[in-house]
Amino acid sequence: MSPLDKSTRREFVVITSSAALGAAMPFAGAQPDAPVSNPPLVPVSKEIPYSSEELFDNGPQRTFSGDSATQIAMPLGGIGAGCICLNGYGGLQDFSIWNHPSTTALPEGYASSQAAFAILHIKGPSPITKLVEGPFSILKIYDQGLQGEGYRRGGFEGFPRFQKCVFKGEYPFGEATISDSSVPLQVSLSAWNPFIPLDDKDSGIPCAILEYTLHNSSLRTVNYEFSYHLSHLAPGCGDEESASRNTVIPERGVFLHNLEKPNAEGYGSACLTAIGYKPLIKGMWLRSPGWEFDSLSALWREVSTGTFTANEGSNEVDTKGRNGGSILLAGALGPGESQTYPILITWHFPNCYLQVGGTPLAEAPGAAGCRSFPEGASPRWRPYYASIWKDAREIVSYVEEHYTSLRASTLAFKQALFSSTLPTYVLDAVSANLAILKSPTVLRLENGDLWGWEGCFPDAGCCHGSCTHVWNYAQAFAHLYPQLERTLRELELGRSMDENGHVNFRSALPEGPVKHDFHAASDGQLGGIMKVFRDWQISGDMDWLRKMYPLAKRSLDYCIRTWDPDHQGGLFEPHHNTYDIEFWGPDGMCTSIYLGALSALARMARAVEQTQDATFYDDLAHRCARFMEEQLFNGEYFQQKVQYLGLRNTSFATMVAQVDEHSSEMQRLLKREGPKYQYGNGCLSDGVIGAWMARIYGIDTPLARENVQKTLQAIFKHNFQTDLSLHANAQRPGYAMGHEPGLLLCTWPLGGKPTLPFVYSDEVWTGIEYQVASHLIAEGFVKEGLTIVKALRSRYDGRIRNPWNEYECGNYYARAMASYALLGALAGFHYSAVQKTLWFGPQLTIRPFKTFFCTASGFGTIELDDRSLRVELLEGVLPLEKLVLTDGTQTRTLEWKTTLQPGAPTIKTI
């Protein structure tokens, strides 16, 4: 008899309820070589491939040079405003500033040839002139034939370069140390963009700031000329950039604009300036119709001979040919002296004509990038920043005016985050994926709403509509910019849901009605209800909850009618999910989210005094938990019960009933094995994702915690691989392959793998790795969770993959923002603005233990030592009434009625 046919699962439980409680609390007397607060009483049997020293090291962040810097491209820009990327040798690439991705990962002739670069000219009897970048990566020169025209890109790549560059990233700052034994000045570059939690305006400025520090390491005074050069980023749509125009901003820099109609897609502007300095300004490069090489040939001749010539920009004669502008700063440094020049690049492209999803609209005439309606008509949509600043010059003025405070606040955030006493690679994982917020994956509309792709192709977004079943995993926006995250809830349950409660999991761009002619995504729609609860708890906004509750109820009622029509407590009818297929019959993954949604809505119903609703959803939640434990738990983990008979949906049963020996091979396979793309008795890494969401959102569910812990142990034991070289993957192996480690989406330790398992089952996705890792850590399996994270980040080593771009179906993939959950898991940190209660219980024994935190009203650091809890608020306020502190084996609820404010740290004696 199958274990799933038994009446109870209790005989399979290895961890008792008391043991589960012990795993949730810090463990006294932890061994020095295992610095975790709560090692589980029943450890996972799989050997940890890393030593304790490797797992718990919290030293400096790694650096990159040579081949290990090849893939680096760190986004610098604004939330929903596009970005330019800083590469591993100190240059700029990938100008994704026109409201869509634009990277160099395309063959020559198909990608942007924009250029932004610095040149240092050392004056004297033996002058030296070099591009202020480290050695160009030899792995990029040919790039499997993509550069078969000889690297015909920005035009500056072949200039003489510095001999050495060492790159270090602590997002949102990227640092490059550039040196050359033949150059008496060493250059340090600190590149960043304003990133201030809770401040969505300043964090959305379309700009990149490059701070070049020149240091004289020689024994003599060095005279130099430092110049920066920017191709025209707003050339318009005329032949040979004929619509482009350049205007000098006196004593500051150059304004690059064009003659396109004010509502045209190509209309826009950019600026190059030096903050706090009065540079010599070349308002326009030499314009030479025909070959694009000429402008930079002439420019190099000037700067390398010390004959840089200023001009006032555009004139009536030189109107065709490659265009750009430059600034130059001259100076002298004595031995040991340094000088810093902040270079500012801003951009402003206010008109967007891209439309995807929703009701088809009339196409605007023109090629992509050059579309427009008749003059006077509005574009399809506009980016948020266009509602604040009218052009790139206004952005320059704003940044210059607020430069000191923008830098101080961004630096304070960075320092607070990296002061956390967490393993180095954990902070690497958390911070690196914050780059997604500034990547072209994220758009922001004029009304302030977020809208996102799943990820990015080199020249277009990938998989539209803030896809609910992908963004389900992302946790960064909800905590760092909760006011923006709430716009996604309003998008899902307002504009993407019909009167029956069906949510189209892909919203429209521009915002508006969507079609309801495809499956709802069970995991995305149910997860959205859980996120309403999360966002309410984070914000404490009862008015918002009252507005959202009837929408969430309509959504959940649709889910019940559609997938659990008999109220059995499972998703029985075929249900679409993040694997882009439908599961037939109840499964642990989607049913655990169903349980979380039921439990969340019951809590929200009570909060808005809908007691009858609360009772109904509570009862069904308990039925759901019993069903999962009695029917889906196989003694080791939660699985799927594949079912196609006895359902409302009879399509598959009808089809296979007609299959005979004359039918196709595929039809006969389906008759033997059932619906394709199921996982059955497989061990799915997402197998209890609903319990993860419930845990980190603060939702109590009636599911037996010991079975969740047992499932997590099984996932690590069976799905984590230290070496994938013997793993067969006919799907997309590039996420992890060969001798690399990774967590597989699913394995079949009991046998029974279908001939056609769900698509992607043999792959490795970072977002799911973070989901499992943070859940393991939260449940006390700290070493196991850290092992997954360390292994994951080892794959993003700079040579093979970009450490600031975890990809899946496209670059800067939204699911990877699950990494932010590691902070809360390791710190045991949770704050409810509704209850004004702070929970804190570090999973590591290190004291003092310190971590960054962010709530909807303020952010800062929290530090625990043997005698006190110390909270330092950097910005905002934090109202408190209670502290729930877990330290060692003890959990205490302490009265703490106060409102924390910036200034002196607030200390609570424990």
mmCIF file of N, CA and C in Angstrom, residues 473 579 583 588-589 592 637-639 679 682-692 708 711-721 742-749 758 760-761 763-773 775-776 788:
data_model
loop_
_atom_site.group_PDB
_atom_site.id
_atom_site.type_symbol
_atom_site.label_atom_id
_atom_site.label_comp_id
_atom_site.label_asym_id
_atom_site.label_seq_id
_atom_site.Cartn_x
_atom_site.Cartn_y
_atom_site.Cartn_z
ATOM 1 N N TYR A 473 8.080 35.822 -5.692
ATOM 2 C CA TYR A 473 9.280 35.496 -4.923
ATOM 3 C C TYR A 473 10.014 36.758 -4.442
ATOM 4 N N TYR A 579 5.729 27.315 -13.611
ATOM 5 C CA TYR A 579 6.466 26.468 -14.557
ATOM 6 C C TYR A 579 5.819 26.489 -15.936
ATOM 7 N N PHE A 583 -0.707 21.899 -13.292
ATOM 8 C CA PHE A 583 -0.682 20.698 -12.474
ATOM 9 C C PHE A 583 -2.099 20.134 -12.408
ATOM 10 N N GLY A 588 1.849 19.880 -3.200
ATOM 11 C CA GLY A 588 2.305 20.598 -2.030
ATOM 12 C C GLY A 588 2.599 22.053 -2.298
ATOM 13 N N MET A 589 3.163 22.352 -3.465
ATOM 14 C CA MET A 589 3.545 23.723 -3.774
ATOM 15 C C MET A 589 2.335 24.660 -3.762
ATOM 16 N N SER A 592 0.058 24.626 -0.593
ATOM 17 C CA SER A 592 0.602 25.350 0.559
ATOM 18 C C SER A 592 0.370 26.850 0.415
ATOM 19 N N TYR A 637 8.384 14.140 2.528
ATOM 20 C CA TYR A 637 8.126 15.459 1.966
ATOM 21 C C TYR A 637 6.724 15.502 1.359
ATOM 22 N N PHE A 638 6.250 16.720 1.118
ATOM 23 C CA PHE A 638 4.969 16.912 0.451
ATOM 24 C C PHE A 638 5.161 16.721 -1.056
ATOM 25 N N GLN A 639 4.228 16.020 -1.678
ATOM 26 C CA GLN A 639 4.340 15.733 -3.099
ATOM 27 C C GLN A 639 3.033 16.072 -3.806
ATOM 28 N N TYR A 679 4.693 16.400 -11.509
ATOM 29 C CA TYR A 679 5.858 15.945 -10.746
ATOM 30 C C TYR A 679 5.549 14.771 -9.827
ATOM 31 N N GLY A 682 7.706 13.360 -6.979
ATOM 32 C CA GLY A 682 8.984 14.056 -6.982
ATOM 33 C C GLY A 682 9.138 14.962 -5.772
ATOM 34 N N CYS A 683 10.396 15.268 -5.474
ATOM 35 C CA CYS A 683 10.722 16.185 -4.379
ATOM 36 C C CYS A 683 10.956 17.560 -5.004
ATOM 37 N N LEU A 684 9.991 18.445 -4.871
ATOM 38 C CA LEU A 684 9.994 19.747 -5.532
ATOM 39 C C LEU A 684 10.601 20.799 -4.610
ATOM 40 N N SER A 685 11.551 21.576 -5.130
ATOM 41 C CA SER A 685 12.173 22.606 -4.290
ATOM 42 C C SER A 685 11.169 23.657 -3.845
ATOM 43 N N ASP A 686 10.148 23.885 -4.632
ATOM 44 C CA ASP A 686 9.066 24.790 -4.257
ATOM 45 C C ASP A 686 7.968 24.077 -3.466
ATOM 46 N N GLY A 687 8.270 22.900 -2.965
ATOM 47 C CA GLY A 687 7.238 22.035 -2.409
ATOM 48 C C GLY A 687 6.452 22.601 -1.256
ATOM 49 N N VAL A 688 7.041 23.513 -0.465
ATOM 50 C CA VAL A 688 6.309 24.158 0.630
ATOM 51 C C VAL A 688 6.530 25.668 0.574
ATOM 52 N N ILE A 689 6.524 26.221 -0.617
ATOM 53 C CA ILE A 689 6.768 27.656 -0.770
ATOM 54 C C ILE A 689 5.718 28.474 -0.032
ATOM 55 N N GLY A 690 4.494 27.971 0.053
ATOM 56 C CA GLY A 690 3.467 28.700 0.790
ATOM 57 C C GLY A 690 3.804 28.839 2.256
ATOM 58 N N ALA A 691 4.451 27.809 2.808
ATOM 59 C CA ALA A 691 4.881 27.887 4.213
ATOM 60 C C ALA A 691 6.012 28.900 4.371
ATOM 61 N N TRP A 692 6.862 29.027 3.345
ATOM 62 C CA TRP A 692 7.907 30.069 3.367
ATOM 63 C C TRP A 692 7.281 31.450 3.400
ATOM 64 N N VAL A 708 6.790 20.462 7.548
ATOM 65 C CA VAL A 708 7.466 21.479 6.732
ATOM 66 C C VAL A 708 8.976 21.329 6.877
ATOM 67 N N THR A 711 10.225 18.317 5.047
ATOM 68 C CA THR A 711 10.268 18.560 3.608
ATOM 69 C C THR A 711 11.496 19.373 3.229
ATOM 70 N N LEU A 712 11.812 20.386 4.012
ATOM 71 C CA LEU A 712 12.994 21.197 3.728
ATOM 72 C C LEU A 712 14.263 20.352 3.804
ATOM 73 N N GLN A 713 14.327 19.464 4.781
ATOM 74 C CA GLN A 713 15.482 18.578 4.871
ATOM 75 C C GLN A 713 15.603 17.717 3.616
ATOM 76 N N ALA A 714 14.462 17.197 3.162
ATOM 77 C CA ALA A 714 14.474 16.340 1.974
ATOM 78 C C ALA A 714 14.902 17.122 0.738
ATOM 79 N N ILE A 715 14.440 18.361 0.632
ATOM 80 C CA ILE A 715 14.809 19.186 -0.519
ATOM 81 C C ILE A 715 16.323 19.382 -0.558
ATOM 82 N N PHE A 716 16.914 19.704 0.587
ATOM 83 C CA PHE A 716 18.367 19.882 0.596
ATOM 84 C C PHE A 716 19.077 18.559 0.299
ATOM 85 N N LYS A 717 18.614 17.502 0.925
ATOM 86 C CA LYS A 717 19.263 16.194 0.766
ATOM 87 C C LYS A 717 19.237 15.725 -0.681
ATOM 88 N N HIS A 718 18.110 15.861 -1.337
ATOM 89 C CA HIS A 718 17.953 15.278 -2.666
ATOM 90 C C HIS A 718 18.241 16.247 -3.801
ATOM 91 N N ASN A 719 17.954 17.537 -3.625
ATOM 92 C CA ASN A 719 17.996 18.468 -4.750
ATOM 93 C C ASN A 719 19.271 19.287 -4.839
ATOM 94 N N PHE A 720 19.953 19.468 -3.699
ATOM 95 C CA PHE A 720 21.206 20.217 -3.773
ATOM 96 C C PHE A 720 22.325 19.302 -4.255
ATOM 97 N N GLN A 721 23.016 19.749 -5.297
ATOM 98 C CA GLN A 721 24.104 18.972 -5.891
ATOM 99 C C GLN A 721 25.390 19.797 -5.848
ATOM 100 N N GLY A 742 24.488 23.457 -7.433
ATOM 101 C CA GLY A 742 23.200 24.122 -7.553
ATOM 102 C C GLY A 742 22.075 23.285 -6.979
ATOM 103 N N LEU A 743 20.952 23.942 -6.764
ATOM 104 C CA LEU A 743 19.754 23.290 -6.248
ATOM 105 C C LEU A 743 18.806 23.040 -7.414
ATOM 106 N N LEU A 744 18.582 21.775 -7.732
ATOM 107 C CA LEU A 744 17.689 21.421 -8.825
ATOM 108 C C LEU A 744 16.240 21.723 -8.451
ATOM 109 N N LEU A 745 15.448 22.056 -9.445
ATOM 110 C CA LEU A 745 14.048 22.357 -9.176
ATOM 111 C C LEU A 745 13.304 21.137 -8.658
ATOM 112 N N CYS A 746 13.675 19.959 -9.129
ATOM 113 C CA CYS A 746 12.950 18.756 -8.688
ATOM 114 C C CYS A 746 13.816 17.526 -8.916
ATOM 115 N N THR A 747 13.695 16.567 -8.032
ATOM 116 C CA THR A 747 14.293 15.244 -8.209
ATOM 117 C C THR A 747 13.245 14.202 -7.844
ATOM 118 N N TRP A 748 13.520 12.956 -8.188
ATOM 119 C CA TRP A 748 12.590 11.860 -7.916
ATOM 120 C C TRP A 748 13.315 10.768 -7.123
ATOM 121 N N PRO A 749 13.577 11.018 -5.828
ATOM 122 C CA PRO A 749 14.335 10.041 -5.032
ATOM 123 C C PRO A 749 13.619 8.709 -4.850
ATOM 124 N N PHE A 758 7.493 18.170 -15.628
ATOM 125 C CA PHE A 758 7.202 19.575 -15.927
ATOM 126 C C PHE A 758 8.441 20.249 -16.502
ATOM 127 N N TYR A 760 11.323 22.683 -17.211
ATOM 128 C CA TYR A 760 12.266 23.358 -16.315
ATOM 129 C C TYR A 760 12.671 22.489 -15.117
ATOM 130 N N SER A 761 12.118 21.307 -14.953
ATOM 131 C CA SER A 761 12.347 20.530 -13.730
ATOM 132 C C SER A 761 13.813 20.214 -13.488
ATOM 133 N N GLU A 763 16.329 22.173 -14.194
ATOM 134 C CA GLU A 763 17.112 23.409 -14.174
ATOM 135 C C GLU A 763 17.413 23.861 -12.743
ATOM 136 N N VAL A 764 18.194 24.937 -12.670
ATOM 137 C CA VAL A 764 18.549 25.583 -11.399
ATOM 138 C C VAL A 764 18.205 27.061 -11.520
ATOM 139 N N TRP A 765 17.317 27.551 -10.642
ATOM 140 C CA TRP A 765 16.906 28.958 -10.660
ATOM 141 C C TRP A 765 17.322 29.627 -9.360
ATOM 142 N N THR A 766 17.969 30.769 -9.460
ATOM 143 C CA THR A 766 18.468 31.398 -8.236
ATOM 144 C C THR A 766 17.333 31.842 -7.310
ATOM 145 N N GLY A 767 16.232 32.316 -7.874
ATOM 146 C CA GLY A 767 15.135 32.765 -7.027
ATOM 147 C C GLY A 767 14.597 31.657 -6.152
ATOM 148 N N ILE A 768 14.535 30.448 -6.683
ATOM 149 C CA ILE A 768 14.073 29.307 -5.889
ATOM 150 C C ILE A 768 15.158 28.874 -4.911
ATOM 151 N N GLU A 769 16.413 28.983 -5.303
ATOM 152 C CA GLU A 769 17.488 28.687 -4.357
ATOM 153 C C GLU A 769 17.409 29.602 -3.141
ATOM 154 N N TYR A 770 17.156 30.890 -3.366
ATOM 155 C CA TYR A 770 17.028 31.814 -2.231
ATOM 156 C C TYR A 770 15.789 31.512 -1.404
ATOM 157 N N GLN A 771 14.702 31.150 -2.061
ATOM 158 C CA GLN A 771 13.484 30.793 -1.333
ATOM 159 C C GLN A 771 13.758 29.632 -0.384
ATOM 160 N N VAL A 772 14.367 28.585 -0.900
ATOM 161 C CA VAL A 772 14.650 27.412 -0.075
ATOM 162 C C VAL A 772 15.685 27.747 0.998
ATOM 163 N N ALA A 773 16.729 28.470 0.624
ATOM 164 C CA ALA A 773 17.800 28.785 1.583
ATOM 165 C C ALA A 773 17.274 29.601 2.752
ATOM 166 N N HIS A 775 14.244 29.815 3.815
ATOM 167 C CA HIS A 775 13.294 29.006 4.586
ATOM 168 C C HIS A 775 14.044 28.025 5.485
ATOM 169 N N LEU A 776 15.067 27.386 4.946
ATOM 170 C CA LEU A 776 15.893 26.491 5.769
ATOM 171 C C LEU A 776 16.466 27.244 6.967
ATOM 172 N N ILE A 788 23.583 26.580 0.270
ATOM 173 C CA ILE A 788 22.938 26.870 -1.012
ATOM 174 C C ILE A 788 23.340 28.254 -1.509
#
